[in-house]
The first five atom37 places (N, CA, C, CB, O) and aatype in JSON, in Angstrom:
{
  "aatype": [20, 20, 20, 20, 20, 20, 20, 20, 20, 20, 20, 20, 20, 20, 20, 20, 20, 20, 20, 20, 20, 20, 20, 20, 20, 20, 20, 20, 20, 20, 20, 20, 20, 20, 20, 20, 20, 20, 20, 20, 20, 20, 20, 20, 20, 20, 20, 20, 20, 20, 20, 20, 20, 20, 20, 20, 20, 20, 20, 20, 20, 20, 20, 20, 20, 20, 20, 20, 20, 20, 20, 20, 20, 20, 20, 20, 20, 20, 20, 20, 20],
  "atom_mask": [
    [1, 1, 1, 1, 1],
    [1, 1, 1, 1, 1],
    [1, 1, 1, 1, 1],
    [1, 1, 1, 1, 1],
    [1, 1, 1, 1, 1],
    [1, 1, 1, 1, 1],
    [1, 1, 1, 1, 1],
    [1, 1, 1, 1, 1],
    [1, 1, 1, 1, 1],
    [1, 1, 1, 1, 1],
    [1, 1, 1, 1, 1],
    [1, 1, 1, 1, 1],
    [1, 1, 1, 1, 1],
    [1, 1, 1, 1, 1],
    [1, 1, 1, 1, 1],
    [1, 1, 1, 1, 1],
    [1, 1, 1, 1, 1],
    [1, 1, 1, 1, 1],
    [1, 1, 1, 1, 1],
    [1, 1, 1, 1, 1],
    [1, 1, 1, 1, 1],
    [1, 1, 1, 1, 1],
    [1, 1, 1, 1, 1],
    [1, 1, 1, 1, 1],
    [1, 1, 1, 1, 1],
    [1, 1, 1, 1, 1],
    [1, 1, 1, 1, 1],
    [1, 1, 1, 1, 1],
    [1, 1, 1, 1, 1],
    [1, 1, 1, 1, 1],
    [1, 1, 1, 1, 1],
    [1, 1, 1, 1, 1],
    [1, 1, 1, 1, 1],
    [1, 1, 1, 1, 1],
    [1, 1, 1, 1, 1],
    [1, 1, 1, 1, 1],
    [1, 1, 1, 1, 1],
    [1, 1, 1, 1, 1],
    [1, 1, 1, 1, 1],
    [1, 1, 1, 1, 1],
    [1, 1, 1, 1, 1],
    [1, 1, 1, 1, 1],
    [1, 1, 1, 1, 1],
    [1, 1, 1, 1, 1],
    [1, 1, 1, 1, 1],
    [1, 1, 1, 1, 1],
    [1, 1, 1, 1, 1],
    [1, 1, 1, 1, 1],
    [1, 1, 1, 1, 1],
    [1, 1, 1, 1, 1],
    [1, 1, 1, 1, 1],
    [1, 1, 1, 1, 1],
    [1, 1, 1, 1, 1],
    [1, 1, 1, 1, 1],
    [1, 1, 1, 1, 1],
    [1, 1, 1, 1, 1],
    [1, 1, 1, 1, 1],
    [1, 1, 1, 1, 1],
    [1, 1, 1, 1, 1],
    [1, 1, 1, 1, 1],
    [1, 1, 1, 1, 1],
    [1, 1, 1, 1, 1],
    [1, 1, 1, 1, 1],
    [1, 1, 1, 1, 1],
    [1, 1, 1, 1, 1],
    [1, 1, 1, 1, 1],
    [1, 1, 1, 1, 1],
    [1, 1, 1, 1, 1],
    [1, 1, 1, 1, 1],
    [1, 1, 1, 1, 1],
    [1, 1, 1, 1, 1],
    [1, 1, 1, 1, 1],
    [1, 1, 1, 1, 1],
    [1, 1, 1, 1, 1],
    [1, 1, 1, 1, 1],
    [1, 1, 1, 1, 1],
    [1, 1, 1, 1, 1],
    [1, 1, 1, 1, 1],
    [1, 1, 1, 1, 1],
    [1, 1, 1, 1, 1],
    [1, 1, 1, 1, 1]
  ],
  "atom_positions": [
    [[96.76, 111.31, 83.38], [95.39, 110.9, 84.21], [95.8, 109.48, 84.12], [93.68, 111.3, 83.49], [96.34, 108.93, 83.16]],
    [[95.44, 108.93, 85.36], [95.37, 107.47, 85.32], [93.92, 107.06, 85.97], [96.67, 106.8, 86.15], [93.23, 107.74, 86.74]],
    [[93.68, 105.78, 85.45], [92.27, 105.25, 85.79], [92.71, 103.95, 86.42], [91.17, 105.06, 84.44], [93.35, 103.14, 85.75]],
    [[92.37, 103.73, 87.72], [92.69, 102.49, 88.56], [91.55, 101.41, 87.89], [92.46, 102.81, 90.42], [90.39, 101.74, 87.63]],
    [[92.08, 100.17, 87.67], [91.45, 99.31, 87.36], [91.46, 97.94, 88.89], [92.11, 99.01, 85.84], [92.41, 97.54, 89.56]],
    [[90.22, 97.62, 88.95], [90.05, 96.58, 90.07], [89.39, 95.39, 89.54], [89.22, 97.11, 91.28], [88.46, 95.43, 88.73]],
    [[89.96, 94.21, 90.09], [89.35, 92.91, 89.63], [88.5, 92.3, 90.93], [90.62, 91.8, 89.1], [88.98, 91.92, 92.0]],
    [[87.32, 92.31, 90.6], [86.2, 91.67, 91.82], [85.81, 90.43, 91.59], [84.81, 92.39, 91.97], [84.99, 90.27, 90.69]],
    [[86.27, 89.34, 92.27], [85.46, 87.96, 92.32], [83.98, 88.28, 92.69], [86.1, 86.87, 93.49], [83.72, 89.16, 93.51]],
    [[83.05, 87.57, 92.1], [81.78, 87.53, 92.51], [81.6, 86.11, 93.37], [80.83, 87.67, 91.23], [80.52, 85.55, 93.52]],
    [[82.59, 85.74, 93.79], [82.0, 84.67, 94.8], [81.66, 83.04, 93.78], [80.23, 85.49, 95.58], [82.09, 82.6, 92.71]],
    [[80.82, 82.62, 94.63], [80.57, 81.5, 94.29], [79.32, 81.22, 93.46], [80.62, 80.88, 95.31], [78.89, 80.1, 93.19]],
    [[78.82, 82.31, 93.13], [77.79, 82.58, 92.31], [76.53, 83.17, 92.7], [77.54, 81.58, 91.79], [75.7, 83.51, 91.87]],
    [[76.39, 83.3, 93.81], [75.35, 84.1, 94.7], [75.37, 85.49, 95.02], [75.31, 83.59, 95.89], [76.33, 85.82, 95.71]],
    [[74.52, 86.43, 94.68], [75.11, 87.87, 94.79], [75.05, 88.06, 96.3], [74.23, 89.12, 93.92], [75.76, 88.97, 96.74]],
    [[74.21, 87.24, 97.33], [74.45, 87.82, 98.6], [75.71, 87.05, 99.24], [73.12, 87.72, 99.51], [75.91, 87.24, 100.43]],
    [[76.47, 86.3, 98.62], [77.76, 85.81, 99.19], [79.21, 86.73, 98.66], [77.86, 84.16, 98.7], [80.35, 86.29, 98.77]],
    [[78.89, 87.95, 98.14], [79.87, 88.48, 97.62], [80.51, 89.21, 98.85], [79.47, 89.29, 96.43], [79.81, 89.41, 99.85]],
    [[81.9, 89.65, 98.81], [82.34, 90.19, 100.11], [81.88, 91.84, 100.15], [84.06, 89.97, 100.26], [81.6, 92.5, 99.15]],
    [[81.89, 92.27, 101.36], [81.69, 93.79, 101.57], [82.84, 94.72, 100.61], [81.93, 94.12, 103.33], [82.67, 95.77, 99.99]],
    [[83.95, 93.94, 100.75], [84.76, 94.94, 99.88], [84.62, 94.98, 98.47], [86.09, 94.75, 100.05], [84.75, 96.03, 97.85]],
    [[84.33, 93.77, 97.88], [84.07, 93.51, 96.6], [82.84, 94.44, 96.37], [83.85, 91.97, 96.32], [83.04, 95.17, 95.4]],
    [[81.64, 94.64, 96.94], [80.61, 95.11, 96.84], [81.04, 96.55, 96.72], [79.75, 94.7, 97.84], [80.61, 97.13, 95.72]],
    [[81.75, 97.2, 97.48], [82.09, 98.64, 97.62], [82.77, 98.91, 96.52], [82.85, 99.04, 98.82], [82.52, 99.97, 95.94]],
    [[83.88, 97.95, 95.94], [84.51, 98.09, 94.72], [83.52, 98.62, 93.52], [85.12, 96.74, 94.4], [83.59, 99.65, 92.84]],
    [[82.49, 97.43, 93.5], [81.63, 97.4, 92.37], [80.47, 98.9, 92.34], [80.77, 95.81, 92.52], [80.12, 99.47, 91.31]],
    [[80.15, 99.2, 93.47], [79.27, 100.58, 93.7], [80.13, 101.48, 93.18], [78.85, 101.02, 95.25], [79.57, 102.14, 92.31]],
    [[81.35, 101.81, 93.39], [82.18, 103.03, 92.92], [82.47, 102.82, 91.86], [83.31, 103.41, 93.54], [83.08, 103.81, 91.47]],
    [[82.4, 101.83, 90.79], [82.93, 101.67, 89.57], [82.04, 102.57, 88.63], [82.99, 100.17, 89.19], [80.83, 102.74, 88.75]],
    [[82.89, 103.13, 87.64], [82.21, 103.59, 86.55], [81.75, 102.74, 85.49], [82.89, 104.45, 86.04], [80.68, 102.89, 84.89]],
    [[82.75, 101.68, 85.23], [82.64, 100.71, 84.03], [82.84, 99.6, 84.96], [83.76, 100.83, 82.65], [83.72, 99.58, 85.82]],
    [[81.82, 98.5, 84.68], [82.09, 97.03, 85.15], [81.79, 95.95, 84.02], [81.15, 96.69, 86.45], [80.72, 95.65, 83.5]],
    [[83.14, 95.43, 83.79], [83.11, 94.68, 82.46], [82.5, 93.2, 82.87], [84.74, 94.58, 81.71], [82.89, 92.72, 83.94]],
    [[81.76, 92.63, 82.25], [81.42, 91.01, 82.85], [81.48, 90.15, 81.58], [79.69, 90.79, 83.65], [80.92, 90.49, 80.54]],
    [[82.25, 88.94, 81.73], [82.18, 88.24, 80.47], [80.75, 87.78, 80.09], [83.08, 87.05, 80.53], [79.84, 87.87, 80.91]],
    [[80.58, 87.36, 79.01], [79.16, 87.01, 78.13], [79.73, 85.89, 77.13], [78.41, 88.53, 77.14], [80.85, 85.76, 76.62]],
    [[78.66, 85.21, 77.03], [78.74, 84.12, 75.68], [77.15, 84.05, 74.95], [79.25, 82.24, 76.32], [76.12, 84.61, 75.34]],
    [[77.33, 83.29, 73.96], [75.85, 83.4, 73.28], [75.33, 81.89, 73.48], [75.89, 83.9, 71.44], [75.95, 80.84, 73.27]],
    [[73.88, 82.09, 74.01], [73.31, 80.72, 73.93], [72.97, 79.95, 72.5], [72.07, 80.81, 74.68], [73.42, 80.44, 71.46]],
    [[72.32, 78.96, 72.45], [72.18, 78.16, 71.11], [71.12, 78.91, 70.38], [71.74, 76.54, 71.31], [70.98, 78.64, 69.18]],
    [[70.42, 79.75, 70.87], [69.39, 80.73, 69.98], [70.29, 81.8, 69.6], [67.99, 81.39, 70.83], [69.92, 82.44, 68.62]],
    [[71.33, 82.13, 70.14], [72.04, 83.54, 69.59], [72.13, 84.57, 70.64], [71.2, 84.24, 68.36], [73.02, 85.4, 70.46]],
    [[71.47, 84.68, 71.59], [71.05, 85.44, 72.74], [72.48, 85.77, 73.47], [69.94, 84.55, 73.71], [73.42, 84.98, 73.42]],
    [[72.54, 86.78, 74.02], [73.91, 87.11, 74.95], [73.33, 86.63, 76.43], [74.47, 89.04, 74.94], [72.27, 86.96, 76.95]],
    [[74.33, 85.8, 76.91], [74.05, 85.27, 78.44], [75.29, 85.67, 79.11], [73.78, 83.55, 78.64], [76.35, 85.43, 78.53]],
    [[75.29, 86.39, 80.52], [76.16, 86.6, 81.17], [75.75, 86.28, 82.7], [76.56, 87.83, 80.82], [74.82, 86.9, 83.21]],
    [[76.4, 85.38, 83.37], [76.0, 85.09, 84.72], [76.68, 86.08, 85.6], [76.34, 83.65, 85.12], [76.14, 86.4, 86.67]],
    [[77.87, 86.6, 85.21], [78.43, 87.72, 86.11], [77.41, 88.83, 86.01], [79.95, 88.25, 85.65], [77.16, 89.5, 87.01]],
    [[76.84, 89.05, 84.9], [76.17, 90.42, 84.65], [74.94, 90.46, 85.39], [75.86, 90.71, 83.13], [74.5, 91.47, 85.93]],
    [[74.28, 89.08, 85.4], [73.23, 88.76, 86.58], [73.56, 88.9, 87.71], [72.76, 87.59, 86.66], [72.67, 89.32, 88.45]],
    [[74.82, 88.65, 88.27], [74.89, 88.74, 89.81], [75.09, 90.51, 90.03], [76.4, 87.66, 90.51], [74.59, 91.08, 91.0]],
    [[75.71, 91.06, 89.23], [75.76, 92.45, 89.43], [74.33, 93.14, 89.51], [76.58, 93.03, 88.32], [74.03, 93.99, 90.35]],
    [[73.55, 92.68, 88.58], [72.28, 93.4, 88.37], [71.68, 93.09, 89.54], [71.43, 93.04, 87.14], [70.92, 93.96, 89.98]],
    [[71.8, 92.12, 90.14], [70.98, 91.49, 91.71], [71.68, 92.12, 92.78], [71.11, 89.63, 92.06], [71.36, 91.92, 93.96]],
    [[72.65, 92.91, 92.42], [73.33, 93.99, 93.71], [72.91, 95.21, 93.63], [74.91, 94.23, 93.75], [73.5, 96.08, 94.27]],
    [[71.65, 95.57, 92.69], [71.32, 96.79, 92.72], [72.44, 97.89, 92.45], [70.74, 96.93, 93.9], [72.48, 98.96, 93.05]],
    [[73.32, 97.49, 91.51], [74.31, 98.41, 91.07], [73.86, 98.93, 89.64], [75.75, 97.7, 91.06], [73.38, 98.18, 88.79]],
    [[74.06, 100.28, 89.48], [73.69, 100.89, 88.27], [73.9, 100.35, 87.1], [74.15, 101.92, 88.18], [75.02, 100.27, 86.6]],
    [[72.58, 99.83, 86.41], [72.72, 99.12, 85.35], [73.5, 99.74, 83.87], [71.39, 98.74, 85.18], [73.9, 99.08, 82.92]],
    [[73.54, 101.0, 84.04], [74.32, 101.6, 83.11], [75.78, 101.5, 83.23], [73.99, 102.82, 83.07], [76.39, 102.1, 82.34]],
    [[76.3, 101.05, 83.89], [77.78, 100.67, 84.19], [78.16, 99.46, 83.82], [78.12, 100.72, 85.52], [79.33, 99.11, 83.64]],
    [[77.12, 98.76, 83.7], [77.74, 96.97, 83.0], [77.83, 97.01, 81.6], [76.57, 95.47, 83.26], [76.9, 97.43, 80.91]],
    [[79.0, 96.55, 81.09], [79.24, 96.44, 79.87], [79.69, 94.7, 79.8], [80.37, 97.62, 79.42], [80.53, 94.18, 80.54]],
    [[79.06, 94.14, 78.95], [79.55, 92.77, 78.61], [80.64, 92.55, 77.56], [78.44, 92.01, 78.18], [80.75, 93.45, 76.73]],
    [[81.42, 91.57, 77.46], [82.09, 91.56, 76.43], [82.24, 89.95, 76.09], [83.34, 92.38, 76.65], [82.3, 89.18, 77.05]],
    [[82.3, 89.55, 75.01], [82.17, 88.21, 74.67], [83.65, 87.28, 74.71], [81.53, 88.24, 73.23], [84.72, 87.49, 74.15]],
    [[83.23, 86.29, 75.54], [84.04, 85.14, 76.01], [83.51, 84.02, 75.88], [84.4, 85.19, 77.23], [83.04, 83.46, 76.87]],
    [[83.48, 83.46, 74.69], [83.02, 82.13, 74.38], [83.2, 80.83, 75.44], [83.72, 81.83, 73.15], [84.33, 80.38, 75.66]],
    [[82.09, 80.29, 76.05], [82.09, 79.51, 77.05], [81.43, 78.25, 76.68], [81.56, 80.12, 78.12], [80.37, 78.33, 76.05]],
    [[81.93, 77.03, 77.0], [81.33, 75.68, 76.54], [81.9, 74.72, 77.52], [81.72, 75.23, 74.95], [82.98, 74.68, 78.12]],
    [[80.8, 73.96, 77.52], [81.09, 72.59, 78.5], [82.02, 71.61, 77.59], [79.47, 71.66, 78.98], [82.87, 70.96, 78.2]],
    [[81.95, 71.5, 76.49], [82.76, 71.0, 75.48], [84.04, 71.35, 75.36], [82.28, 71.24, 74.43], [84.35, 72.44, 74.87]],
    [[84.93, 70.47, 75.79], [86.39, 71.01, 75.78], [87.18, 70.71, 74.67], [87.13, 70.52, 76.89], [88.29, 71.25, 74.66]],
    [[86.84, 69.87, 73.57], [87.65, 69.45, 72.48], [87.95, 70.7, 71.66], [86.95, 68.34, 71.65], [89.08, 70.73, 71.17]],
    [[87.2, 71.65, 71.44], [87.39, 72.77, 70.53], [88.47, 73.58, 71.33], [85.97, 73.62, 70.2], [89.54, 73.77, 70.75]],
    [[88.31, 74.07, 72.61], [89.54, 74.91, 73.09], [90.68, 74.01, 73.36], [89.23, 75.74, 74.42], [91.75, 74.62, 73.33]],
    [[90.76, 72.9, 73.58], [91.98, 71.81, 73.8], [92.75, 71.76, 72.61], [91.5, 70.27, 74.11], [93.98, 71.81, 72.67]],
    [[92.16, 71.66, 71.57], [92.63, 71.59, 70.13], [93.22, 72.95, 69.86], [91.42, 71.25, 69.06], [94.14, 72.93, 69.04]],
    [[92.98, 73.82, 70.25], [93.51, 75.39, 69.98], [94.7, 75.44, 70.76], [92.45, 76.67, 70.47], [95.54, 76.25, 70.35]],
    [[94.99, 74.8, 71.74], [96.26, 75.05, 72.55], [97.4, 74.39, 72.21], [96.11, 74.76, 73.84], [98.48, 74.76, 72.68]],
    [[97.31, 73.38, 71.4], [98.51, 72.65, 70.68], [99.26, 73.16, 69.71], [98.16, 71.6, 70.14], [100.17, 72.49, 69.22]]
  ]
}
């Protein structure tokens, strides 16, 4: 049994700007993985998940995975050396 994987760009960050093709893929998906990070208070935030929720996609399909993000590049750049 195979399970196809699709990658969908959420566009420039506004739910109404996603392509029709991308929206259809999300509507048909069993699971949608969205990157997330922690804010300074320790809460989980995900702009991608926020966009998907705004598209009225079944919220039970959304899964967040931790992908630390920061505007400070020093820590990340040091790990590339």
